[in-house]
């Protein structure tokens, strides 16, 4: 499925709609350049499961941020600072497909086997605040 959002609010709304479809054990892999809107869309997903969007920030320096305030545990994983294929070393697989929902920024740094079993979200800047979003694995 492809869609275009025109501003940050619409990008969050797309995330919210996706978040309403997610269940325990789901993994959403995000792909896109710096500033593409990955964290913005993740804020929408988090709000759909009862986590305040203001609590969600880029996880770049913590790698894995855990939120247990919502209806299901929520794991925001950011692999920006991880070498390609070294996810085993940080215990990432303890979170994936576990008791919560995992969202992974910079998912291209996962091993192929894991990323193939994810809902894939590709975000690209189009013009100004516009974003082209492609979602594979679920229709929102």
PDB file of C-alpha atoms in Angstrom:
ATOM      1  CA  UNK A   1       0.000   0.000   0.000  1.00  0.00           C
ATOM      2  CA  UNK A   2       1.251   3.474  -0.872  1.00  0.00           C
ATOM      3  CA  UNK A   3       0.158   6.793   0.550  1.00  0.00           C
ATOM      4  CA  UNK A   4       1.325  10.375   0.697  1.00  0.00           C
ATOM      5  CA  UNK A   5       1.064  12.571   3.753  1.00  0.00           C
ATOM      6  CA  UNK A   6       1.210  16.338   3.481  1.00  0.00           C
ATOM      7  CA  UNK A   7       2.368  17.234   6.980  1.00  0.00           C
ATOM      8  CA  UNK A   8       3.566  15.873  10.310  1.00  0.00           C
ATOM      9  CA  UNK A   9       0.024  15.453  11.664  1.00  0.00           C
ATOM     10  CA  UNK A  10      -0.954  13.242   8.719  1.00  0.00           C
ATOM     11  CA  UNK A  11       2.223  11.171   9.117  1.00  0.00           C
ATOM     12  CA  UNK A  12       1.340  10.597  12.792  1.00  0.00           C
ATOM     13  CA  UNK A  13      -2.219   9.715  11.758  1.00  0.00           C
ATOM     14  CA  UNK A  14      -0.893   7.089   9.335  1.00  0.00           C
ATOM     15  CA  UNK A  15       1.123   5.655  12.216  1.00  0.00           C
ATOM     16  CA  UNK A  16      -1.949   5.703  14.446  1.00  0.00           C
ATOM     17  CA  UNK A  17      -3.976   3.770  11.876  1.00  0.00           C
ATOM     18  CA  UNK A  18      -1.185   1.213  11.567  1.00  0.00           C
ATOM     19  CA  UNK A  19      -0.850   0.990  15.358  1.00  0.00           C
ATOM     20  CA  UNK A  20      -4.544   0.123  15.727  1.00  0.00           C
ATOM     21  CA  UNK A  21      -3.919  -3.020  13.633  1.00  0.00           C
ATOM     22  CA  UNK A  22      -0.892  -4.254  15.555  1.00  0.00           C
ATOM     23  CA  UNK A  23      -0.932  -6.993  18.169  1.00  0.00           C
ATOM     24  CA  UNK A  24       1.457  -8.637  20.562  1.00  0.00           C
ATOM     25  CA  UNK A  25       4.436 -10.127  18.726  1.00  0.00           C
ATOM     26  CA  UNK A  26       4.232  -7.819  15.701  1.00  0.00           C
ATOM     27  CA  UNK A  27       7.419  -6.241  14.369  1.00  0.00           C
ATOM     28  CA  UNK A  28       7.402  -3.135  12.186  1.00  0.00           C
ATOM     29  CA  UNK A  29      10.602  -2.395  10.278  1.00  0.00           C
ATOM     30  CA  UNK A  30      11.192   1.208   9.202  1.00  0.00           C
ATOM     31  CA  UNK A  31      13.391   2.293   6.309  1.00  0.00           C
ATOM     32  CA  UNK A  32      14.232   5.849   5.295  1.00  0.00           C
ATOM     33  CA  UNK A  33      16.899   8.519   5.386  1.00  0.00           C
ATOM     34  CA  UNK A  34      17.605  10.767   8.374  1.00  0.00           C
ATOM     35  CA  UNK A  35      14.690  13.145   8.809  1.00  0.00           C
ATOM     36  CA  UNK A  36      12.315  11.081   6.675  1.00  0.00           C
ATOM     37  CA  UNK A  37       9.664  10.870   9.406  1.00  0.00           C
ATOM     38  CA  UNK A  38      10.253   7.445  10.954  1.00  0.00           C
ATOM     39  CA  UNK A  39      10.064   8.678  14.558  1.00  0.00           C
ATOM     40  CA  UNK A  40       7.050  10.847  13.722  1.00  0.00           C
ATOM     41  CA  UNK A  41       5.151   7.844  12.393  1.00  0.00           C
ATOM     42  CA  UNK A  42       6.243   5.771  15.396  1.00  0.00           C
ATOM     43  CA  UNK A  43       4.712   8.418  17.690  1.00  0.00           C
ATOM     44  CA  UNK A  44       1.397   7.710  15.960  1.00  0.00           C
ATOM     45  CA  UNK A  45       1.772   3.964  16.485  1.00  0.00           C
ATOM     46  CA  UNK A  46       2.582   4.501  20.159  1.00  0.00           C
ATOM     47  CA  UNK A  47      -0.461   6.725  20.688  1.00  0.00           C
ATOM     48  CA  UNK A  48      -2.685   4.018  19.192  1.00  0.00           C
ATOM     49  CA  UNK A  49      -1.667   1.642  21.974  1.00  0.00           C
ATOM     50  CA  UNK A  50      -1.999   4.201  24.755  1.00  0.00           C
ATOM     51  CA  UNK A  51       1.468   5.738  25.038  1.00  0.00           C
ATOM     52  CA  UNK A  52       1.782   9.518  25.075  1.00  0.00           C
ATOM     53  CA  UNK A  53       3.496  10.684  21.909  1.00  0.00           C
ATOM     54  CA  UNK A  54       5.567  13.142  23.945  1.00  0.00           C
ATOM     55  CA  UNK A  55       7.222  10.122  25.616  1.00  0.00           C
ATOM     56  CA  UNK A  56       8.547   8.872  22.272  1.00  0.00           C
ATOM     57  CA  UNK A  57      11.869  10.315  21.157  1.00  0.00           C
ATOM     58  CA  UNK A  58      14.525   9.104  18.787  1.00  0.00           C
ATOM     59  CA  UNK A  59      16.117   6.077  20.401  1.00  0.00           C
ATOM     60  CA  UNK A  60      19.447   6.619  18.615  1.00  0.00           C
ATOM     61  CA  UNK A  61      21.501   6.912  21.782  1.00  0.00           C
ATOM     62  CA  UNK A  62      19.701   4.271  23.855  1.00  0.00           C
ATOM     63  CA  UNK A  63      19.185   1.775  21.003  1.00  0.00           C
ATOM     64  CA  UNK A  64      16.187   0.125  22.726  1.00  0.00           C
ATOM     65  CA  UNK A  65      13.540   2.145  24.570  1.00  0.00           C
ATOM     66  CA  UNK A  66      10.925   0.126  26.461  1.00  0.00           C
ATOM     67  CA  UNK A  67       7.450   1.483  27.211  1.00  0.00           C
ATOM     68  CA  UNK A  68       5.095  -0.508  29.410  1.00  0.00           C
ATOM     69  CA  UNK A  69       2.416   2.176  29.925  1.00  0.00           C
ATOM     70  CA  UNK A  70       0.137   1.192  27.043  1.00  0.00           C
ATOM     71  CA  UNK A  71      -2.129  -1.757  26.357  1.00  0.00           C
ATOM     72  CA  UNK A  72       0.845  -3.912  25.332  1.00  0.00           C
ATOM     73  CA  UNK A  73       4.611  -3.518  25.900  1.00  0.00           C
ATOM     74  CA  UNK A  74       6.119  -1.313  23.207  1.00  0.00           C
ATOM     75  CA  UNK A  75       9.749  -1.504  22.122  1.00  0.00           C
ATOM     76  CA  UNK A  76      11.230   1.329  20.063  1.00  0.00           C
ATOM     77  CA  UNK A  77      14.493   0.087  18.595  1.00  0.00           C
ATOM     78  CA  UNK A  78      16.880   2.315  16.670  1.00  0.00           C
ATOM     79  CA  UNK A  79      19.760   0.570  14.901  1.00  0.00           C
ATOM     80  CA  UNK A  80      21.379   3.722  13.521  1.00  0.00           C
ATOM     81  CA  UNK A  81      24.520   3.210  15.624  1.00  0.00           C
ATOM     82  CA  UNK A  82      24.687  -0.568  15.159  1.00  0.00           C
ATOM     83  CA  UNK A  83      26.847  -2.297  12.588  1.00  0.00           C
ATOM     84  CA  UNK A  84      24.987  -4.259   9.918  1.00  0.00           C
ATOM     85  CA  UNK A  85      24.205  -7.766  11.182  1.00  0.00           C
ATOM     86  CA  UNK A  86      25.346  -7.222  14.799  1.00  0.00           C
ATOM     87  CA  UNK A  87      21.845  -7.215  16.315  1.00  0.00           C
ATOM     88  CA  UNK A  88      22.549 -10.550  18.048  1.00  0.00           C
ATOM     89  CA  UNK A  89      25.145  -8.882  20.246  1.00  0.00           C
ATOM     90  CA  UNK A  90      22.714  -6.408  21.858  1.00  0.00           C
ATOM     91  CA  UNK A  91      19.968  -8.877  22.759  1.00  0.00           C
ATOM     92  CA  UNK A  92      17.612  -7.521  20.112  1.00  0.00           C
ATOM     93  CA  UNK A  93      16.023 -10.879  19.483  1.00  0.00           C
ATOM     94  CA  UNK A  94      14.780 -10.998  23.079  1.00  0.00           C
ATOM     95  CA  UNK A  95      12.382  -8.199  22.100  1.00  0.00           C
ATOM     96  CA  UNK A  96      11.361  -9.237  18.621  1.00  0.00           C
ATOM     97  CA  UNK A  97       8.220 -11.361  18.526  1.00  0.00           C
ATOM     98  CA  UNK A  98       8.052 -11.388  22.301  1.00  0.00           C
ATOM     99  CA  UNK A  99       5.349 -10.080  24.596  1.00  0.00           C
ATOM    100  CA  UNK A 100       4.993  -6.703  22.914  1.00  0.00           C
ATOM    101  CA  UNK A 101       5.098  -4.702  19.713  1.00  0.00           C
ATOM    102  CA  UNK A 102       8.535  -3.863  18.327  1.00  0.00           C
ATOM    103  CA  UNK A 103       9.220  -0.991  15.944  1.00  0.00           C
ATOM    104  CA  UNK A 104      12.685  -0.873  14.418  1.00  0.00           C
ATOM    105  CA  UNK A 105      14.276   2.167  12.798  1.00  0.00           C
ATOM    106  CA  UNK A 106      17.147   1.532  10.369  1.00  0.00           C
ATOM    107  CA  UNK A 107      15.915  -2.038   9.953  1.00  0.00           C
ATOM    108  CA  UNK A 108      18.232  -2.571   6.995  1.00  0.00           C
ATOM    109  CA  UNK A 109      20.870  -3.309   9.652  1.00  0.00           C
ATOM    110  CA  UNK A 110      19.008  -6.437  10.725  1.00  0.00           C
ATOM    111  CA  UNK A 111      19.848  -9.800   9.294  1.00  0.00           C
ATOM    112  CA  UNK A 112      17.859 -10.722   6.189  1.00  0.00           C
ATOM    113  CA  UNK A 113      15.909 -13.524   7.906  1.00  0.00           C
ATOM    114  CA  UNK A 114      14.481 -11.245  10.586  1.00  0.00           C
ATOM    115  CA  UNK A 115      13.644  -8.289   8.363  1.00  0.00           C
ATOM    116  CA  UNK A 116      11.762 -10.521   5.913  1.00  0.00           C
ATOM    117  CA  UNK A 117       9.192 -11.387   8.610  1.00  0.00           C
ATOM    118  CA  UNK A 118       8.377  -7.767   9.480  1.00  0.00           C
ATOM    119  CA  UNK A 119       5.720  -5.335   8.402  1.00  0.00           C
ATOM    120  CA  UNK A 120       7.854  -3.007   6.283  1.00  0.00           C
ATOM    121  CA  UNK A 121       7.415   0.761   6.190  1.00  0.00           C
ATOM    122  CA  UNK A 122       9.461   2.817   3.747  1.00  0.00           C
ATOM    123  CA  UNK A 123       9.302   6.585   4.171  1.00  0.00           C
ATOM    124  CA  UNK A 124      10.769   9.161   1.821  1.00  0.00           C
ATOM    125  CA  UNK A 125      10.661  12.958   1.836  1.00  0.00           C
ATOM    126  CA  UNK A 126       8.771  14.172  -1.174  1.00  0.00           C
ATOM    127  CA  UNK A 127       8.453  17.949  -1.018  1.00  0.00           C
ATOM    128  CA  UNK A 128       8.678  20.031   2.146  1.00  0.00           C
ATOM    129  CA  UNK A 129       6.646  18.194   4.775  1.00  0.00           C
ATOM    130  CA  UNK A 130       5.175  15.726   2.292  1.00  0.00           C
ATOM    131  CA  UNK A 131       6.112  12.093   2.759  1.00  0.00           C
ATOM    132  CA  UNK A 132       5.710   9.124   0.451  1.00  0.00           C
ATOM    133  CA  UNK A 133       4.997   6.078   2.584  1.00  0.00           C
ATOM    134  CA  UNK A 134       4.919   2.488   1.395  1.00  0.00           C
ATOM    135  CA  UNK A 135       3.634  -0.181   3.771  1.00  0.00           C
ATOM    136  CA  UNK A 136       4.142  -3.849   3.019  1.00  0.00           C
ATOM    137  CA  UNK A 137       2.505  -6.634   5.009  1.00  0.00           C
ATOM    138  CA  UNK A 138      -0.720  -4.919   6.139  1.00  0.00           C
ATOM    139  CA  UNK A 139      -3.328  -2.515   4.745  1.00  0.00           C
ATOM    140  CA  UNK A 140      -4.223   0.544   6.833  1.00  0.00           C
TER     141      UNK A 140
END
